[in-house]
mmCIF file of C-alpha atoms in Angstrom:
data_model
loop_
_atom_site.group_PDB
_atom_site.id
_atom_site.type_symbol
_atom_site.label_atom_id
_atom_site.label_comp_id
_atom_site.label_asym_id
_atom_site.label_seq_id
_atom_site.Cartn_x
_atom_site.Cartn_y
_atom_site.Cartn_z
ATOM 1 C CA MET A 5 0.000 0.000 0.000
ATOM 2 C CA SER A 6 2.732 2.430 0.917
ATOM 3 C CA ARG A 7 4.532 1.815 -2.388
ATOM 4 C CA GLN A 8 1.646 3.462 -4.233
ATOM 5 C CA THR A 9 1.752 6.618 -2.130
ATOM 6 C CA ASP A 10 5.541 6.716 -1.900
ATOM 7 C CA ALA A 11 5.513 7.250 -5.654
ATOM 8 C CA ILE A 12 3.766 10.593 -5.069
ATOM 9 C CA LEU A 13 6.585 11.719 -2.794
ATOM 10 C CA ALA A 14 9.134 10.538 -5.361
ATOM 11 C CA LEU A 15 7.571 12.771 -8.012
ATOM 12 C CA CYS A 16 8.321 15.801 -5.829
ATOM 13 C CA GLN A 17 12.043 15.119 -5.481
ATOM 14 C CA THR A 18 12.915 17.246 -8.505
ATOM 15 C CA LEU A 19 10.657 20.148 -7.449
ATOM 16 C CA SER A 20 11.625 23.166 -5.396
ATOM 17 C CA PRO A 21 9.773 23.480 -2.074
ATOM 18 C CA THR A 22 6.560 25.473 -2.428
ATOM 19 C CA ARG A 23 5.956 28.600 -0.380
ATOM 20 C CA THR A 24 2.966 27.501 1.625
ATOM 21 C CA ALA A 25 0.739 29.771 3.689
ATOM 22 C CA ILE A 26 -0.278 27.836 6.804
ATOM 23 C CA VAL A 27 -3.399 29.511 8.115
ATOM 24 C CA HIS A 28 -3.823 29.903 11.885
ATOM 25 C CA PRO A 29 -1.306 27.224 12.945
ATOM 26 C CA VAL A 30 -1.959 27.531 16.669
ATOM 27 C CA LYS A 31 -1.976 23.809 17.524
ATOM 28 C CA ALA A 32 1.058 21.599 17.991
ATOM 29 C CA ASN A 33 -0.064 18.987 15.456
ATOM 30 C CA VAL A 34 -0.192 21.613 12.691
ATOM 31 C CA ILE A 35 3.360 22.745 13.459
ATOM 32 C CA GLU A 36 4.481 19.106 13.551
ATOM 33 C CA ALA A 37 2.974 18.439 10.124
ATOM 34 C CA ALA A 38 4.622 21.559 8.716
ATOM 35 C CA ALA A 39 7.986 20.516 10.145
ATOM 36 C CA GLU A 40 7.742 17.088 8.533
ATOM 37 C CA ALA A 41 6.933 18.691 5.168
ATOM 38 C CA VAL A 42 9.940 20.984 5.621
ATOM 39 C CA ARG A 43 12.169 17.981 6.365
ATOM 40 C CA GLU A 44 10.917 16.323 3.162
ATOM 41 C CA LYS A 45 11.696 19.557 1.268
ATOM 42 C CA LEU A 46 8.090 19.929 0.162
ATOM 43 C CA ILE A 47 7.319 23.374 1.579
ATOM 44 C CA VAL A 48 8.738 26.668 2.734
ATOM 45 C CA PRO A 49 6.241 27.563 5.480
ATOM 46 C CA VAL A 50 4.693 30.991 5.944
ATOM 47 C CA LEU A 51 2.843 30.887 9.262
ATOM 48 C CA ILE A 52 -0.112 33.283 9.463
ATOM 49 C CA GLY A 53 -1.843 33.906 12.773
ATOM 50 C CA PRO A 54 -1.373 35.346 16.279
ATOM 51 C CA VAL A 55 2.372 35.139 16.819
ATOM 52 C CA ALA A 56 2.162 34.364 20.550
ATOM 53 C CA LYS A 57 -0.119 31.370 19.946
ATOM 54 C CA ILE A 58 2.046 30.142 17.066
ATOM 55 C CA VAL A 59 5.168 30.276 19.218
ATOM 56 C CA ALA A 60 3.367 28.468 22.040
ATOM 57 C CA ALA A 61 2.259 25.713 19.643
ATOM 58 C CA ALA A 62 5.817 25.314 18.365
ATOM 59 C CA GLN A 63 7.129 25.083 21.916
ATOM 60 C CA GLU A 64 4.544 22.428 22.755
ATOM 61 C CA ALA A 65 5.661 20.481 19.675
ATOM 62 C CA SER A 66 9.360 21.016 20.572
ATOM 63 C CA ILE A 67 10.020 22.417 17.097
ATOM 64 C CA ASP A 68 12.346 25.330 16.366
ATOM 65 C CA ILE A 69 10.598 27.776 14.019
ATOM 66 C CA ALA A 70 13.195 30.539 14.323
ATOM 67 C CA GLY A 71 13.931 30.460 10.593
ATOM 68 C CA TRP A 72 10.311 30.341 9.461
ATOM 69 C CA ASP A 73 8.384 33.334 8.184
ATOM 70 C CA ILE A 74 5.577 34.441 10.493
ATOM 71 C CA VAL A 75 2.862 36.941 9.587
ATOM 72 C CA ASP A 76 1.283 38.230 12.773
ATOM 73 C CA VAL A 77 -2.496 38.774 12.562
ATOM 74 C CA GLU A 78 -5.090 38.979 15.283
ATOM 75 C CA HIS A 79 -7.378 36.013 14.637
ATOM 76 C CA SER A 80 -8.333 33.215 12.244
ATOM 77 C CA HIS A 81 -10.543 35.397 9.999
ATOM 78 C CA ALA A 82 -7.670 37.778 9.441
ATOM 79 C CA ALA A 83 -5.302 34.862 8.843
ATOM 80 C CA ALA A 84 -7.549 33.441 6.112
ATOM 81 C CA ALA A 85 -7.862 36.832 4.425
ATOM 82 C CA LYS A 86 -4.096 37.387 4.576
ATOM 83 C CA ALA A 87 -3.392 33.975 3.065
ATOM 84 C CA ALA A 88 -5.738 34.743 0.176
ATOM 85 C CA GLU A 89 -3.989 38.082 -0.332
ATOM 86 C CA LEU A 90 -0.540 36.481 -0.401
ATOM 87 C CA ALA A 91 -1.731 33.838 -2.852
ATOM 88 C CA ALA A 92 -3.379 36.393 -5.145
ATOM 89 C CA THR A 93 -0.155 38.407 -5.278
ATOM 90 C CA ARG A 94 1.883 35.229 -5.866
ATOM 91 C CA GLN A 95 3.825 35.510 -2.644
ATOM 92 C CA VAL A 96 2.761 31.946 -1.780
ATOM 93 C CA ASP A 97 1.997 28.998 -4.067
ATOM 94 C CA VAL A 98 -0.148 26.886 -1.747
ATOM 95 C CA ILE A 99 -2.587 27.502 1.114
ATOM 96 C CA MET A 100 -2.816 25.002 3.984
ATOM 97 C CA LYS A 101 -5.541 24.902 6.605
ATOM 98 C CA GLY A 102 -4.423 25.090 10.204
ATOM 99 C CA SER A 103 -6.687 25.362 13.250
ATOM 100 C CA LEU A 104 -9.779 26.976 11.774
ATOM 101 C CA HIS A 105 -13.014 25.846 10.164
ATOM 102 C CA THR A 106 -12.976 24.834 6.510
ATOM 103 C CA ASP A 107 -15.774 27.231 5.557
ATOM 104 C CA GLU A 108 -13.891 30.104 7.179
ATOM 105 C CA LEU A 109 -10.814 29.419 5.058
ATOM 106 C CA LEU A 110 -12.606 28.697 1.801
ATOM 107 C CA GLY A 111 -14.887 31.682 2.306
ATOM 108 C CA ALA A 112 -11.860 33.960 2.151
ATOM 109 C CA ILE A 113 -10.494 32.180 -0.907
ATOM 110 C CA VAL A 114 -13.661 32.250 -3.035
ATOM 111 C CA LYS A 115 -14.650 35.853 -2.278
ATOM 112 C CA ALA A 116 -15.160 37.701 -5.536
ATOM 113 C CA ASP A 117 -12.544 40.325 -4.681
ATOM 114 C CA ALA A 118 -9.913 37.834 -3.452
ATOM 115 C CA GLY A 119 -8.572 37.268 -6.954
ATOM 116 C CA LEU A 120 -8.358 33.497 -6.572
ATOM 117 C CA ARG A 121 -11.527 32.319 -8.280
ATOM 118 C CA THR A 122 -11.540 30.623 -11.663
ATOM 119 C CA GLU A 123 -14.395 29.596 -13.935
ATOM 120 C CA ARG A 124 -14.515 26.301 -11.979
ATOM 121 C CA ARG A 125 -16.263 25.508 -8.747
ATOM 122 C CA VAL A 126 -13.768 24.589 -6.033
ATOM 123 C CA SER A 127 -13.941 20.943 -5.019
ATOM 124 C CA HIS A 128 -12.067 18.445 -2.895
ATOM 125 C CA SER A 129 -10.401 15.230 -4.024
ATOM 126 C CA TYR A 130 -9.095 12.425 -1.819
ATOM 127 C CA LEU A 131 -6.362 10.416 -3.511
ATOM 128 C CA MET A 132 -6.486 7.065 -1.744
ATOM 129 C CA SER A 133 -4.543 3.815 -1.645
ATOM 130 C CA ILE A 134 -5.776 0.606 -0.034
ATOM 131 C CA ALA A 135 -4.408 -2.932 -0.010
ATOM 132 C CA SER A 136 -7.653 -4.453 -1.321
ATOM 133 C CA TYR A 137 -7.660 -2.424 -4.566
ATOM 134 C CA PRO A 138 -4.884 -2.803 -7.150
ATOM 135 C CA LYS A 139 -4.266 0.891 -7.829
ATOM 136 C CA PRO A 140 -4.705 4.355 -6.306
ATOM 137 C CA PHE A 141 -8.092 6.027 -6.774
ATOM 138 C CA ILE A 142 -9.792 9.351 -6.123
ATOM 139 C CA ILE A 143 -12.981 9.996 -4.158
ATOM 140 C CA THR A 144 -14.690 13.313 -4.879
ATOM 141 C CA ASP A 145 -16.242 15.478 -3.432
ATOM 142 C CA ALA A 146 -16.127 14.460 0.208
ATOM 143 C CA ALA A 147 -15.318 17.743 1.955
ATOM 144 C CA VAL A 148 -16.512 20.939 0.213
ATOM 145 C CA ASN A 149 -19.703 20.801 -1.873
ATOM 146 C CA ILE A 150 -22.633 19.700 0.249
ATOM 147 C CA LEU A 151 -25.313 18.857 -2.303
ATOM 148 C CA PRO A 152 -23.867 19.598 -5.752
ATOM 149 C CA ASP A 153 -26.143 20.117 -8.745
ATOM 150 C CA LEU A 154 -25.299 18.896 -12.236
ATOM 151 C CA GLN A 155 -23.039 21.791 -13.227
ATOM 152 C CA VAL A 156 -21.154 21.629 -9.964
ATOM 153 C CA LYS A 157 -20.708 17.874 -10.453
ATOM 154 C CA ALA A 158 -19.270 18.553 -13.903
ATOM 155 C CA ASP A 159 -16.655 20.824 -12.304
ATOM 156 C CA ILE A 160 -16.012 18.231 -9.592
ATOM 157 C CA VAL A 161 -15.316 15.619 -12.263
ATOM 158 C CA GLN A 162 -13.061 17.908 -14.297
ATOM 159 C CA ASN A 163 -11.054 18.965 -11.234
ATOM 160 C CA ALA A 164 -10.501 15.326 -10.278
ATOM 161 C CA VAL A 165 -9.504 14.406 -13.835
ATOM 162 C CA ASP A 166 -6.998 17.268 -13.883
ATOM 163 C CA LEU A 167 -5.501 16.015 -10.618
ATOM 164 C CA TRP A 168 -5.258 12.466 -11.910
ATOM 165 C CA ARG A 169 -3.455 13.596 -15.073
ATOM 166 C CA ILE A 170 -1.022 15.738 -13.071
ATOM 167 C CA VAL A 171 -0.076 12.824 -10.823
ATOM 168 C CA PHE A 172 -0.250 9.896 -13.235
ATOM 169 C CA GLY A 173 0.303 11.486 -16.641
ATOM 170 C CA GLU A 174 -1.818 11.922 -19.715
ATOM 171 C CA ALA A 175 -1.008 8.722 -21.601
ATOM 172 C CA THR A 176 -4.054 6.845 -20.281
ATOM 173 C CA PRO A 177 -7.305 8.691 -19.500
ATOM 174 C CA PRO A 178 -8.691 7.970 -16.024
ATOM 175 C CA LYS A 179 -11.842 5.896 -15.684
ATOM 176 C CA VAL A 180 -14.539 7.899 -13.880
ATOM 177 C CA ALA A 181 -17.428 6.103 -12.158
ATOM 178 C CA VAL A 182 -20.394 8.272 -11.164
ATOM 179 C CA LEU A 183 -21.845 6.545 -8.111
ATOM 180 C CA ALA A 184 -25.445 5.993 -7.118
ATOM 181 C CA ALA A 185 -27.335 3.333 -5.199
ATOM 182 C CA VAL A 186 -28.194 1.490 -8.417
ATOM 183 C CA GLU A 187 -26.714 1.106 -11.866
ATOM 184 C CA THR A 188 -29.861 2.012 -13.832
ATOM 185 C CA VAL A 189 -31.425 5.412 -14.443
ATOM 186 C CA ASN A 190 -34.366 5.999 -12.114
ATOM 187 C CA PRO A 191 -36.324 9.274 -12.446
ATOM 188 C CA LYS A 192 -36.996 9.198 -8.691
ATOM 189 C CA MET A 193 -33.255 9.141 -7.874
ATOM 190 C CA GLN A 194 -31.532 12.396 -8.785
ATOM 191 C CA ALA A 195 -28.071 10.854 -8.535
ATOM 192 C CA THR A 196 -28.859 8.495 -11.410
ATOM 193 C CA LEU A 197 -30.167 11.325 -13.594
ATOM 194 C CA ASP A 198 -27.065 13.414 -12.907
ATOM 195 C CA ALA A 199 -24.841 10.437 -13.708
ATOM 196 C CA ALA A 200 -26.484 9.905 -17.071
ATOM 197 C CA ALA A 201 -26.253 13.615 -17.880
ATOM 198 C CA LEU A 202 -22.554 13.741 -16.951
ATOM 199 C CA CYS A 203 -21.870 10.899 -19.370
ATOM 200 C CA LYS A 204 -23.645 12.808 -22.161
ATOM 201 C CA MET A 205 -21.720 15.975 -21.262
ATOM 202 C CA ALA A 206 -18.495 14.036 -21.716
ATOM 203 C CA GLU A 207 -19.685 12.807 -25.111
ATOM 204 C CA ARG A 208 -20.301 16.418 -26.143
ATOM 205 C CA GLY A 209 -16.903 17.632 -24.949
ATOM 206 C CA GLN A 210 -18.184 19.497 -21.887
ATOM 207 C CA ILE A 211 -16.034 17.214 -19.724
ATOM 208 C CA THR A 212 -12.687 16.168 -21.186
ATOM 209 C CA GLY A 213 -9.714 13.913 -20.611
ATOM 210 C CA CYS A 214 -11.464 10.874 -19.161
ATOM 211 C CA LEU A 215 -13.639 7.834 -19.739
ATOM 212 C CA ILE A 216 -16.839 8.164 -17.729
ATOM 213 C CA ASP A 217 -19.773 5.902 -16.948
ATOM 214 C CA GLY A 218 -22.707 5.960 -14.594
ATOM 215 C CA PRO A 219 -24.832 5.477 -12.736
ATOM 216 C CA LEU A 220 -22.809 2.706 -11.121
ATOM 217 C CA ALA A 221 -23.270 1.254 -7.675
ATOM 218 C CA PHE A 222 -20.077 1.133 -5.624
ATOM 219 C CA ASP A 223 -19.596 -2.624 -6.057
ATOM 220 C CA ASN A 224 -20.006 -2.372 -9.818
ATOM 221 C CA ALA A 225 -17.518 0.479 -9.967
ATOM 222 C CA ILE A 226 -14.671 -1.319 -8.197
ATOM 223 C CA SER A 227 -15.344 -5.040 -8.691
ATOM 224 C CA PRO A 228 -15.111 -6.670 -12.161
ATOM 225 C CA GLU A 229 -16.948 -9.697 -10.764
ATOM 226 C CA ALA A 230 -19.867 -7.581 -9.543
ATOM 227 C CA ALA A 231 -20.051 -5.781 -12.890
ATOM 228 C CA ARG A 232 -20.111 -9.090 -14.785
ATOM 229 C CA GLU A 233 -22.764 -10.494 -12.463
ATOM 230 C CA LYS A 234 -24.994 -7.504 -13.261
ATOM 231 C CA GLY A 235 -24.271 -7.807 -16.990
ATOM 232 C CA ILE A 236 -22.731 -4.344 -17.182
ATOM 233 C CA VAL A 237 -20.647 -3.834 -20.305
ATOM 234 C CA SER A 238 -18.341 -0.890 -19.617
ATOM 235 C CA VAL A 239 -14.648 0.000 -19.747
ATOM 236 C CA VAL A 240 -15.128 1.814 -16.419
ATOM 237 C CA ALA A 241 -17.130 -0.690 -14.358
ATOM 238 C CA GLY A 242 -14.874 -2.717 -12.102
ATOM 239 C CA HIS A 243 -11.813 -0.615 -12.886
ATOM 240 C CA ALA A 244 -12.613 2.901 -11.669
ATOM 241 C CA ASP A 245 -9.837 5.415 -11.057
ATOM 242 C CA ILE A 246 -12.157 8.210 -9.891
ATOM 243 C CA LEU A 247 -15.308 7.718 -7.803
ATOM 244 C CA VAL A 248 -17.766 10.625 -7.990
ATOM 245 C CA VAL A 249 -20.169 10.549 -5.051
ATOM 246 C CA PRO A 250 -23.676 12.041 -5.078
ATOM 247 C CA ASP A 251 -23.175 14.360 -2.088
ATOM 248 C CA ILE A 252 -20.775 15.264 0.698
ATOM 249 C CA GLU A 253 -22.324 12.866 3.214
ATOM 250 C CA ALA A 254 -21.838 9.839 0.973
ATOM 251 C CA GLY A 255 -18.298 10.883 0.107
ATOM 252 C CA ASN A 256 -17.251 11.742 3.641
ATOM 253 C CA MET A 257 -18.548 8.466 5.050
ATOM 254 C CA LEU A 258 -16.990 6.424 2.254
ATOM 255 C CA ALA A 259 -13.571 8.052 2.586
ATOM 256 C CA LYS A 260 -13.525 7.756 6.381
ATOM 257 C CA GLN A 261 -14.732 4.151 6.352
ATOM 258 C CA LEU A 262 -11.908 3.232 3.984
ATOM 259 C CA THR A 263 -9.390 5.125 6.125
ATOM 260 C CA PHE A 264 -10.408 4.089 9.632
ATOM 261 C CA LEU A 265 -11.771 0.591 8.986
ATOM 262 C CA GLY A 266 -9.941 -0.348 5.804
ATOM 263 C CA GLY A 267 -6.526 1.087 6.612
ATOM 264 C CA ALA A 268 -6.417 3.222 3.467
ATOM 265 C CA GLU A 269 -3.882 6.000 3.074
ATOM 266 C CA ALA A 270 -5.297 9.287 1.868
ATOM 267 C CA ALA A 271 -4.124 12.647 0.606
ATOM 268 C CA GLY A 272 -6.591 15.487 0.184
ATOM 269 C CA ILE A 273 -6.540 18.668 -1.847
ATOM 270 C CA VAL A 274 -8.916 21.371 -3.055
ATOM 271 C CA LEU A 275 -8.772 22.336 -6.722
ATOM 272 C CA GLY A 276 -10.589 24.987 -8.712
ATOM 273 C CA ALA A 277 -8.904 28.056 -7.220
ATOM 274 C CA ARG A 278 -5.752 29.709 -8.550
ATOM 275 C CA VAL A 279 -3.684 27.921 -5.911
ATOM 276 C CA PRO A 280 -4.118 24.448 -4.455
ATOM 277 C CA VAL A 281 -5.572 24.316 -0.959
ATOM 278 C CA ILE A 282 -4.686 21.649 1.594
ATOM 279 C CA LEU A 283 -7.563 20.870 3.932
ATOM 280 C CA THR A 284 -6.520 19.013 7.041
ATOM 281 C CA SER A 285 -8.518 17.517 9.879
ATOM 282 C CA ARG A 286 -7.521 17.117 13.500
ATOM 283 C CA ALA A 287 -8.001 13.366 12.983
ATOM 284 C CA ASP A 288 -5.629 13.228 9.999
ATOM 285 C CA SER A 289 -2.387 11.357 10.435
ATOM 286 C CA GLU A 290 0.968 13.032 9.860
ATOM 287 C CA ARG A 291 1.326 10.796 6.805
ATOM 288 C CA THR A 292 -1.926 12.144 5.343
ATOM 289 C CA ARG A 293 -0.768 15.722 5.887
ATOM 290 C CA LEU A 294 2.585 14.968 4.275
ATOM 291 C CA LEU A 295 1.044 13.311 1.228
ATOM 292 C CA SER A 296 -1.381 16.217 0.881
ATOM 293 C CA CYS A 297 1.577 18.619 0.794
ATOM 294 C CA ALA A 298 3.112 16.484 -1.946
ATOM 295 C CA LEU A 299 -0.082 16.636 -3.996
ATOM 296 C CA ALA A 300 -0.206 20.404 -3.567
ATOM 297 C CA ALA A 301 3.398 20.712 -4.733
ATOM 298 C CA LEU A 302 2.611 18.755 -7.900
ATOM 299 C CA VAL A 303 -0.467 20.878 -8.613
ATOM 300 C CA ALA A 304 1.388 24.134 -7.972
ATOM 301 C CA ASP A 305 4.146 23.028 -10.359
ATOM 302 C CA ALA A 306 1.609 22.107 -13.032
ATOM 303 C CA ARG A 307 -0.042 25.505 -12.760
ATOM 304 C CA ALA A 308 3.294 27.336 -12.863
ATOM 305 C CA ASN A 309 4.247 25.465 -16.026
ATOM 306 C CA GLY A 310 0.945 25.945 -17.830
ATOM 307 C CA ARG A 311 -0.306 22.380 -17.460
ATOM 308 C CA LEU A 312 -3.309 23.462 -15.407
ATOM 309 C CA ARG A 313 -5.662 26.345 -16.040
#
């Protein structure tokens, strides 16, 4: 399992560390995660928050931050706004969530006057690796969009496809499975209607760079045997690279079940803004935080070199 995710770290070995705004890092575990990313030469940290609390967190973690940049602001709202400002003026390449709520951070990033919005909706992707599946895969969106409509789902798919191509290359298009409870279109189940529409959008070039099919139930998406048993003829069924969930509750539960019960490794990132955003949770392992920094570094490099809009 670790060999799959170690490959992500290996891809970053030729990259320069990214200047990363760490927003409101007033807890020891945030400083610890930043220090590990520094040791792996993934980031140059820019700590934004109340300086006294940041120093106290570093002392609790027994980490020397004397050489790190610190931007002193009064509270978490100000820290989020300052991070957005630094990103918009290209003084940082990545934004990382510290000890504040996700909506507080993303609210500052997607404000119309922040200068970080694109034509895409921002969305979250979990890149996951688990021993029971033969390859890494993405679950999206499990952390940002609560109940996405069809157009938002189209952006969610395209963001995930872009991430896949950045990490794994463009030689083979990723296989995207749009999940629902069943594998047939049912007018009473909105997820199945959206899945069918997303497939047609891909046929018409409104979603690009992937092979997409749906609706597919989870078993049909990841198990060739289940797909054969149901008589599903599809290049995606049983071999999915990207799993698109119907809403945040389904995605969040699926990702956490795989992580906490299945032993999956995960790295999370938000795409759709002009800089990648690392969303961390207090329950995340140091390994998850490190892998998320690696993903962000790859995305930042792709954007800097014109491989990502």
